[in-house]
Tab-separated table of C-alpha atoms and ligand atoms in Angstrom:
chain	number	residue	atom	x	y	z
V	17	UNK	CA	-8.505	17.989	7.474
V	18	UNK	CA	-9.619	14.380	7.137
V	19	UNK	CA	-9.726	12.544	3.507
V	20	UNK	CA	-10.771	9.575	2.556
V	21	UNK	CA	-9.513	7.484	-0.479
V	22	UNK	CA	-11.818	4.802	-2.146
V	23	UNK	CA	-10.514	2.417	-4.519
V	24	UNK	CA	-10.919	-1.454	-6.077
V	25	UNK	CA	-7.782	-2.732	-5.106
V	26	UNK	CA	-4.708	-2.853	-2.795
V	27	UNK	CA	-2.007	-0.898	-4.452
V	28	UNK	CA	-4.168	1.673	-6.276
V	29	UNK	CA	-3.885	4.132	-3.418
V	30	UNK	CA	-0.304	3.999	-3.528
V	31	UNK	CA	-0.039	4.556	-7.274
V	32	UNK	CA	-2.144	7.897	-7.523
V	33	UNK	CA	-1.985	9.766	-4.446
V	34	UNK	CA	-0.124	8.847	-1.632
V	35	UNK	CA	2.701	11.402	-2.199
V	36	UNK	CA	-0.702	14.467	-1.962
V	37	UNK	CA	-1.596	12.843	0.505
V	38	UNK	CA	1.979	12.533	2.766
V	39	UNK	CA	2.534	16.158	2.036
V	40	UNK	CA	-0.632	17.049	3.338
V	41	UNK	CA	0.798	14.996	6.806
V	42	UNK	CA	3.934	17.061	6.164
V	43	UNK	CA	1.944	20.061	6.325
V	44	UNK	CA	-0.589	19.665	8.749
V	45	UNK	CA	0.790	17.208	11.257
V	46	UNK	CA	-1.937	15.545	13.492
V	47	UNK	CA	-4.409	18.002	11.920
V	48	UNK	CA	-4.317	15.582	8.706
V	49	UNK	CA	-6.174	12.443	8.988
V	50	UNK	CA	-6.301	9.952	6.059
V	51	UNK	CA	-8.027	6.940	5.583
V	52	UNK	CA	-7.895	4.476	2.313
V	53	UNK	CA	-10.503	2.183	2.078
V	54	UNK	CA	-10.022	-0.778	-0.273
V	55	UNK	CA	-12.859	-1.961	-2.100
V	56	UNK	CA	-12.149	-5.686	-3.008
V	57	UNK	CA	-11.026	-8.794	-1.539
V	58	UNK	CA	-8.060	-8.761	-3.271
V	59	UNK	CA	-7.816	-12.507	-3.933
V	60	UNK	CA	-7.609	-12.654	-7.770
V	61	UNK	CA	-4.577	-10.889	-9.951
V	62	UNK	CA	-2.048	-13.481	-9.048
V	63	UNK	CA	-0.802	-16.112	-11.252
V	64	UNK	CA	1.162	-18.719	-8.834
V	65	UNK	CA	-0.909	-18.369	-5.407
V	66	UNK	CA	-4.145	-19.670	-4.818
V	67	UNK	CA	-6.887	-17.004	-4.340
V	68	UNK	CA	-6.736	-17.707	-0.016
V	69	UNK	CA	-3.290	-16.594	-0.315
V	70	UNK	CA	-3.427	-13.954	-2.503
V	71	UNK	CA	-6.249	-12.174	-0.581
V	72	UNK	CA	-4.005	-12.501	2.807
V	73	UNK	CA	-0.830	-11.113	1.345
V	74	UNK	CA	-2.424	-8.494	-0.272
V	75	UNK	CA	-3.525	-7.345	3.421
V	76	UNK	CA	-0.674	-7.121	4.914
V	77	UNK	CA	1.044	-5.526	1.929
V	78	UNK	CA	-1.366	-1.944	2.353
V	79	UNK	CA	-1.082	-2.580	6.295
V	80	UNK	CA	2.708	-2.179	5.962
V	81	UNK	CA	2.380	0.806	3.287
V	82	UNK	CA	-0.545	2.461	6.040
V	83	UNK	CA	2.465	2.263	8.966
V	84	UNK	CA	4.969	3.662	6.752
V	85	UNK	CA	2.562	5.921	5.441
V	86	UNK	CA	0.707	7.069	8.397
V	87	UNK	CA	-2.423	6.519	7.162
V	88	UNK	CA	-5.513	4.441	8.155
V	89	UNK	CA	-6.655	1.084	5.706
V	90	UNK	CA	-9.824	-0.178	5.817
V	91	UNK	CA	-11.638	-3.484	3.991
V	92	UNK	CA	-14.987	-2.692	2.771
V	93	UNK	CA	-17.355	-5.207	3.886
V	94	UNK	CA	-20.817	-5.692	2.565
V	95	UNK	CA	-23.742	-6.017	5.016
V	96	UNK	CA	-23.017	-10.177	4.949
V	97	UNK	CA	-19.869	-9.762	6.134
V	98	UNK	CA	-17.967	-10.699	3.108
V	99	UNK	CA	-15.425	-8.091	1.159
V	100	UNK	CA	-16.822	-8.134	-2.600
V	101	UNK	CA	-14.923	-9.933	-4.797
V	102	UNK	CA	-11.713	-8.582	-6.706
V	103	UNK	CA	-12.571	-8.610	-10.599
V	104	UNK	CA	-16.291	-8.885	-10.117
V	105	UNK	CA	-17.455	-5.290	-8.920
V	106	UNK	CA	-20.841	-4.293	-9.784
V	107	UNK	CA	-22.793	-1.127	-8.941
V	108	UNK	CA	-25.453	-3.093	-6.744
V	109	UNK	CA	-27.312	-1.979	-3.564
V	110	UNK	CA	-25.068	-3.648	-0.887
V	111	UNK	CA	-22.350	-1.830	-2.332
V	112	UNK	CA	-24.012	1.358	-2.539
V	113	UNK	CA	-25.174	0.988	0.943
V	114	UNK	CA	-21.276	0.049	2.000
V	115	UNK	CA	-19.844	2.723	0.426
V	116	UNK	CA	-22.577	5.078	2.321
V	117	UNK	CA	-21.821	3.805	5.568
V	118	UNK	CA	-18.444	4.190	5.119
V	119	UNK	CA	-18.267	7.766	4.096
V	120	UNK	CA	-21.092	8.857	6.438
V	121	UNK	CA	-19.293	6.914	9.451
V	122	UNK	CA	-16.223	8.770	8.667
V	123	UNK	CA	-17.133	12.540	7.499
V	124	UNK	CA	-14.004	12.877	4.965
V	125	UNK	CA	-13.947	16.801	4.214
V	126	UNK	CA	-12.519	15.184	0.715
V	127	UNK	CA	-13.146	11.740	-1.194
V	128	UNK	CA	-10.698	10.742	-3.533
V	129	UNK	CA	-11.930	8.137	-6.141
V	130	UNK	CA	-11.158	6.149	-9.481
V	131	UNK	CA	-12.150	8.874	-12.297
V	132	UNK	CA	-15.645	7.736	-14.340
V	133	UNK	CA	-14.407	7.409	-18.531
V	134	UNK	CA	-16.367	8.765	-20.793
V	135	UNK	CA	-14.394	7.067	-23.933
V	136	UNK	CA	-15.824	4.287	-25.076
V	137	UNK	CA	-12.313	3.538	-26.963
V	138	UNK	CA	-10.361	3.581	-23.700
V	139	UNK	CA	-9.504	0.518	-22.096
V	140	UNK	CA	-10.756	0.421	-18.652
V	141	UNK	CA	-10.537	-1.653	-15.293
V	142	UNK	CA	-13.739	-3.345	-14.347
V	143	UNK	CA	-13.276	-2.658	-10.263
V	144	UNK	CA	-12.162	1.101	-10.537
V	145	UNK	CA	-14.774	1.395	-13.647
V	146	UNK	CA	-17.291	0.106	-11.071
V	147	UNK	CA	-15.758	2.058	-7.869
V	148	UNK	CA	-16.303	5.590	-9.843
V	149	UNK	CA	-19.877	4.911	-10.583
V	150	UNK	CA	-20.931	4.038	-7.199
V	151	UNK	CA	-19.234	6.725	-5.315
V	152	UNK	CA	-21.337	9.251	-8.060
V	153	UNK	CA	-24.081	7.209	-7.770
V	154	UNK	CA	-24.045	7.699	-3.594
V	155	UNK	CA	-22.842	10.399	-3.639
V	156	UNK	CA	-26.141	12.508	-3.377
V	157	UNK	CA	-27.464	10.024	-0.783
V	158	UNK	CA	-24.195	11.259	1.645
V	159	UNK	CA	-27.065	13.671	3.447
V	160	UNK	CA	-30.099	11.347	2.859
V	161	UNK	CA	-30.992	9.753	6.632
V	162	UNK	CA	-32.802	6.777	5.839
V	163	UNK	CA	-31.350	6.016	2.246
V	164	UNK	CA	-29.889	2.747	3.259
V	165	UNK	CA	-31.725	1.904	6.333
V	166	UNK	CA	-32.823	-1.680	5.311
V	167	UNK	CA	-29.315	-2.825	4.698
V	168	UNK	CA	-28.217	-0.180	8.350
V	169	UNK	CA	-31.340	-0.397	10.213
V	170	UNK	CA	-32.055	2.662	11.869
V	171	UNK	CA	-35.504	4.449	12.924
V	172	UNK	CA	-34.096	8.040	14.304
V	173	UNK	CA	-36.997	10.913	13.367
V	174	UNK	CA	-34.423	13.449	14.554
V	175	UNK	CA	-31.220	13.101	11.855
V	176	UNK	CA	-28.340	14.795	12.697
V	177	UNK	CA	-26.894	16.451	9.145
V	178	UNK	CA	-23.725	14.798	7.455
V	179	UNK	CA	-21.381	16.409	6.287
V	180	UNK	CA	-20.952	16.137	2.271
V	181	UNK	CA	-17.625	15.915	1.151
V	182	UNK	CA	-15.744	17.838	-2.013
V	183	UNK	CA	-15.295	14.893	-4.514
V	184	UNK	CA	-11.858	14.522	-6.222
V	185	UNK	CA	-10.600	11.647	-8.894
V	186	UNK	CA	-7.310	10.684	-9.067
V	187	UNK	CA	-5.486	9.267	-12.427
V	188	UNK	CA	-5.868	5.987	-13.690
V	189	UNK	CA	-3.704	4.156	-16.008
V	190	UNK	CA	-6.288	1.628	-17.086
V	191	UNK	CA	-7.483	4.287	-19.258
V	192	UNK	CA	-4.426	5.602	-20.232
V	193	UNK	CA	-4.960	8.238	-22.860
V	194	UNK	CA	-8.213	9.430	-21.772
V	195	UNK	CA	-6.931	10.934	-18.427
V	196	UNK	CA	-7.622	14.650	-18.050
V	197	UNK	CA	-6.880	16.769	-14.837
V	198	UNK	CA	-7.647	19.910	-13.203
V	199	UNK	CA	-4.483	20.705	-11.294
V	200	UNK	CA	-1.402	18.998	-10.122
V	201	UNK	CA	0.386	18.428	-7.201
V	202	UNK	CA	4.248	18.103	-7.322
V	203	UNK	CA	5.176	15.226	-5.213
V	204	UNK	CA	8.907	15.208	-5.709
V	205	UNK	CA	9.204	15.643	-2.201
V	206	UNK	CA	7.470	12.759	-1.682
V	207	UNK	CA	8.761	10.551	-4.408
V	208	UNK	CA	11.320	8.196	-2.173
V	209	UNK	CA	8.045	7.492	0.158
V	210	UNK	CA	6.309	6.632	-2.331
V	211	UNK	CA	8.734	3.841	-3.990
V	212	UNK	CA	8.930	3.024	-0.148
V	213	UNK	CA	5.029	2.244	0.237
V	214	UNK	CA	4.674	1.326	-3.356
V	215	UNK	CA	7.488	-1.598	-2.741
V	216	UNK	CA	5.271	-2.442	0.077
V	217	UNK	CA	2.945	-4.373	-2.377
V	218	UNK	CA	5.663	-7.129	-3.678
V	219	UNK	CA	3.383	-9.501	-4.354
V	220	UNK	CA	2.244	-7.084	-7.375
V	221	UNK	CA	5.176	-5.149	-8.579
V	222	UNK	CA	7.504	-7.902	-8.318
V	223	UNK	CA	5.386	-11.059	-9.245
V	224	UNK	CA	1.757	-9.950	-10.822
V	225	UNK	CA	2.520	-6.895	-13.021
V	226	UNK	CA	5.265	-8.186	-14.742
V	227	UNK	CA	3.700	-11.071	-15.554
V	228	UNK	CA	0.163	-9.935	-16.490
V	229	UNK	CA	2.181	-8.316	-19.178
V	230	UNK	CA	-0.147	-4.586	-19.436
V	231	UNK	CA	2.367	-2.450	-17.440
V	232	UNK	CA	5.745	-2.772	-19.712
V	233	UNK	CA	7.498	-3.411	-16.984
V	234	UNK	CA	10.173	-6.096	-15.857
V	235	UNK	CA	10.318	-7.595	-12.252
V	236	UNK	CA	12.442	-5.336	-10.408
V	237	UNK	CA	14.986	-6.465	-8.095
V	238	UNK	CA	15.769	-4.167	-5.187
V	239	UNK	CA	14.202	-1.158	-4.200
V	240	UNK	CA	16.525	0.679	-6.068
V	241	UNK	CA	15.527	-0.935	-9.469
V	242	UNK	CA	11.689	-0.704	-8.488
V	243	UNK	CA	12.654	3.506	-7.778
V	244	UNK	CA	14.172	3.447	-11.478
V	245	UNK	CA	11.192	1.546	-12.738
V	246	UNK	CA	8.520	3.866	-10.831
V	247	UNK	CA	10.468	7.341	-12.271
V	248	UNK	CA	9.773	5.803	-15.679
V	249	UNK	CA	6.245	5.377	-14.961
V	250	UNK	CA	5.744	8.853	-13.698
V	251	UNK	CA	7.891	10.021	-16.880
V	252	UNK	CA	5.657	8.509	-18.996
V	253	UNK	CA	2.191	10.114	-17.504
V	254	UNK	CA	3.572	13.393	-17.547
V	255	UNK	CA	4.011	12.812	-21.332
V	256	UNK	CA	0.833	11.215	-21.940
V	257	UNK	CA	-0.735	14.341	-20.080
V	258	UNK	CA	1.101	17.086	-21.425
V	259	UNK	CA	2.782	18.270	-18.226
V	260	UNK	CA	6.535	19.881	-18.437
V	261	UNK	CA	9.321	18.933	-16.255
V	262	UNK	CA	10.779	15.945	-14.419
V	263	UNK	CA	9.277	15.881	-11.146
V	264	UNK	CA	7.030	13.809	-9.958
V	265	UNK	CA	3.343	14.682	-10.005
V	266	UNK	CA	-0.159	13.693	-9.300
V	267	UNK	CA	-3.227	15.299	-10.899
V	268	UNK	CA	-6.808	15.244	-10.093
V	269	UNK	CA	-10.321	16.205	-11.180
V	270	UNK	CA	-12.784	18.079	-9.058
V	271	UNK	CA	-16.580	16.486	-9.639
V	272	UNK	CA	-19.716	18.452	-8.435
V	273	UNK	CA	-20.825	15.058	-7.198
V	274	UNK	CA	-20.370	15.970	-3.745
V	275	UNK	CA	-20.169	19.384	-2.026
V	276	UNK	CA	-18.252	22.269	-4.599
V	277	UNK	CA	-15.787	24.036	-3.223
V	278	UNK	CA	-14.131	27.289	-5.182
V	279	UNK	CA	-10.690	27.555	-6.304
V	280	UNK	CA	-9.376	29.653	-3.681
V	281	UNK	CA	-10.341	27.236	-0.864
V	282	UNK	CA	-8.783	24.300	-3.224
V	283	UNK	CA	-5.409	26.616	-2.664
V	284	UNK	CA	-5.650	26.992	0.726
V	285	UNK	CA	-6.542	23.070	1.160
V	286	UNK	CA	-3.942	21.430	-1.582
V	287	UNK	CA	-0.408	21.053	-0.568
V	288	UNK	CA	2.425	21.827	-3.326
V	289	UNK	CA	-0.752	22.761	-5.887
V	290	UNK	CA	1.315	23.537	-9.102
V	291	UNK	CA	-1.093	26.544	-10.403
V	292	UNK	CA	1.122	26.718	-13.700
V	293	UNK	CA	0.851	23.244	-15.067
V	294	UNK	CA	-2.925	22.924	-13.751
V	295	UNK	CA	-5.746	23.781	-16.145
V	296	UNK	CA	-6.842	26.347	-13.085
V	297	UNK	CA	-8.449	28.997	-15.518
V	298	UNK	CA	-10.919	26.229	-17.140
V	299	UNK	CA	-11.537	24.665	-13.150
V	300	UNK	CA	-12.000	28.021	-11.618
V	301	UNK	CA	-14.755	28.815	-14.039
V	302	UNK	CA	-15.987	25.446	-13.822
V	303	UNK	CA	-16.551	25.659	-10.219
V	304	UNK	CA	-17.872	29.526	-10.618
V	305	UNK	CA	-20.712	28.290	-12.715
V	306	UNK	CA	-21.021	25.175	-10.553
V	307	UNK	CA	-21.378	27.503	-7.001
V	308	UNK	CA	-23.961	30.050	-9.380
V	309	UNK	CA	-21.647	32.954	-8.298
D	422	ZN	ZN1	-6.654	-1.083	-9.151
């Protein structure tokens, strides 16, 4: 099993499904491989460090969540070398061609992405916004040879098939109140990892979310106060979505962007899948019209 998590930003990983993803390790052991690859440079969200700085922390913030974690990180990097820039995202070429590369290089059996809103009243995040519409807009072009040759020259006339992954979107609290999901995952078993990784990223739970003011949230002072903080914020999606009980969950969305899979092999694949407080009836008939059966 190998997935493969693309999002804007450092942190965003951590926030929507790291604890899926470390029960899946749980589960499968060294049959689970996981990669997160990070989208943006990461040098802008900070109010007291200079954009040099903020980039370099933010670094070596995932690369201590990936050891705990057990999971690879990656940097995107456009064709000139550069990461693209944190606050800035557009759906262009380059990043299209990136974003190919990386999946194609790779051959994730599942992608994991930002979710693409569809309310024009929701607030949204510019990077993840952007990160959703390129990884639909590619997504077709996984199995295309030559699609992004000029920016990855190549001249084979014998292509060797890619595999095209099942395409999965995670929650995202930028557009809180327009999040839907398909099924959920309890992560309880997961939860003290996650405040583990998640605490990992100090220069943004401790120093830029509190102050940027969106997240209702003061800085917290110890782990402990951050794992108090972070059972509030799980609280509070599980209201917002409609979802009963106090553990801690994460939901996704299944996408016919990539490859389709069925519900049973969803079962089989997903670790801790909660069929009860999924929406499994609408999915499973999603996907049945989806796979023409
Ligand atoms: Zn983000």
């Amino acid at each position: 099993m190998k997935v493969l998590f693309i999002h804007a930003h450092f942190d965003d990983y951590e926030f929507t499904a790291a604890g899926t993803f470390e029960l899946w390790r749980r589960k499968l052991g060294d049959k689970f491989q996981a990669k997160v690859l990070v989208c943006t440079d990461g040098k802008a969200g900070h109010h007291f460090r200079t954009r040099e700085e903020t980039g370099r922390v933010r670094l070596e913030e995932q690369a201590a969540s990936a050891t705990m974690g057990g999971y690879e990180s990656e940097l995107l990097h456009l064709t000139n070398g550069q990461a693209p820039r944190e606050a800035c995202l557009q759906v262009t070429p380059d990043l299209l061609a990136a974003l190919w590369k990386a999946i194609r290089d790779y051959e994730p059996d599942y992608v994991f992405c930002p979710p693409l809103g569809s309310d024009p009243l929701a607030g949204i995040h510019n990077d993840h916004e952007t990160i959703a519409e390129a990884v639909r807009r590619v997504a077709y072009m996984i199995n295309v040879p030559h699609a992004f040759t000029p920016e990855y020259p190549a001249d084979e006339t014998v292509s060797v098939p890619c595999k095209v992954p099942v395409i999965v979107t995670v929650y995202d609290g930028y557009m809180f109140g327009a999040n839907a999901y398909d099924f959920v995952i309890d992560v309880e078993a997961a939860f003290p990892l996650i405040c583990e990784m998640t605490w990992c990223h100090q220069s943004q739970i401790v120093e830029w979310l509190p102050w940027v003011g969106r997240h209702n949230m003061a800085p917290p002072a110890s782990l402990e106060e951050w794992t108090t903080t972070l059972r509030a914020r799980f609280d509070r999606k599980n209201r917002e979505l409609g979802i009963q009980g106090a553990h801690a969950v994460e939901v996704f969305r299944v996408t016919a962007w990539g490859a389709v899979p069925t519900l049973a092999q969803l079962t089989v694949d997903f670790p801790a899948m909660q069929p009860a407080a999924s929406n499994v009836a609408a999915l499973e008939e999603r996907l049945r019209l989806w796979n023409h059966a």
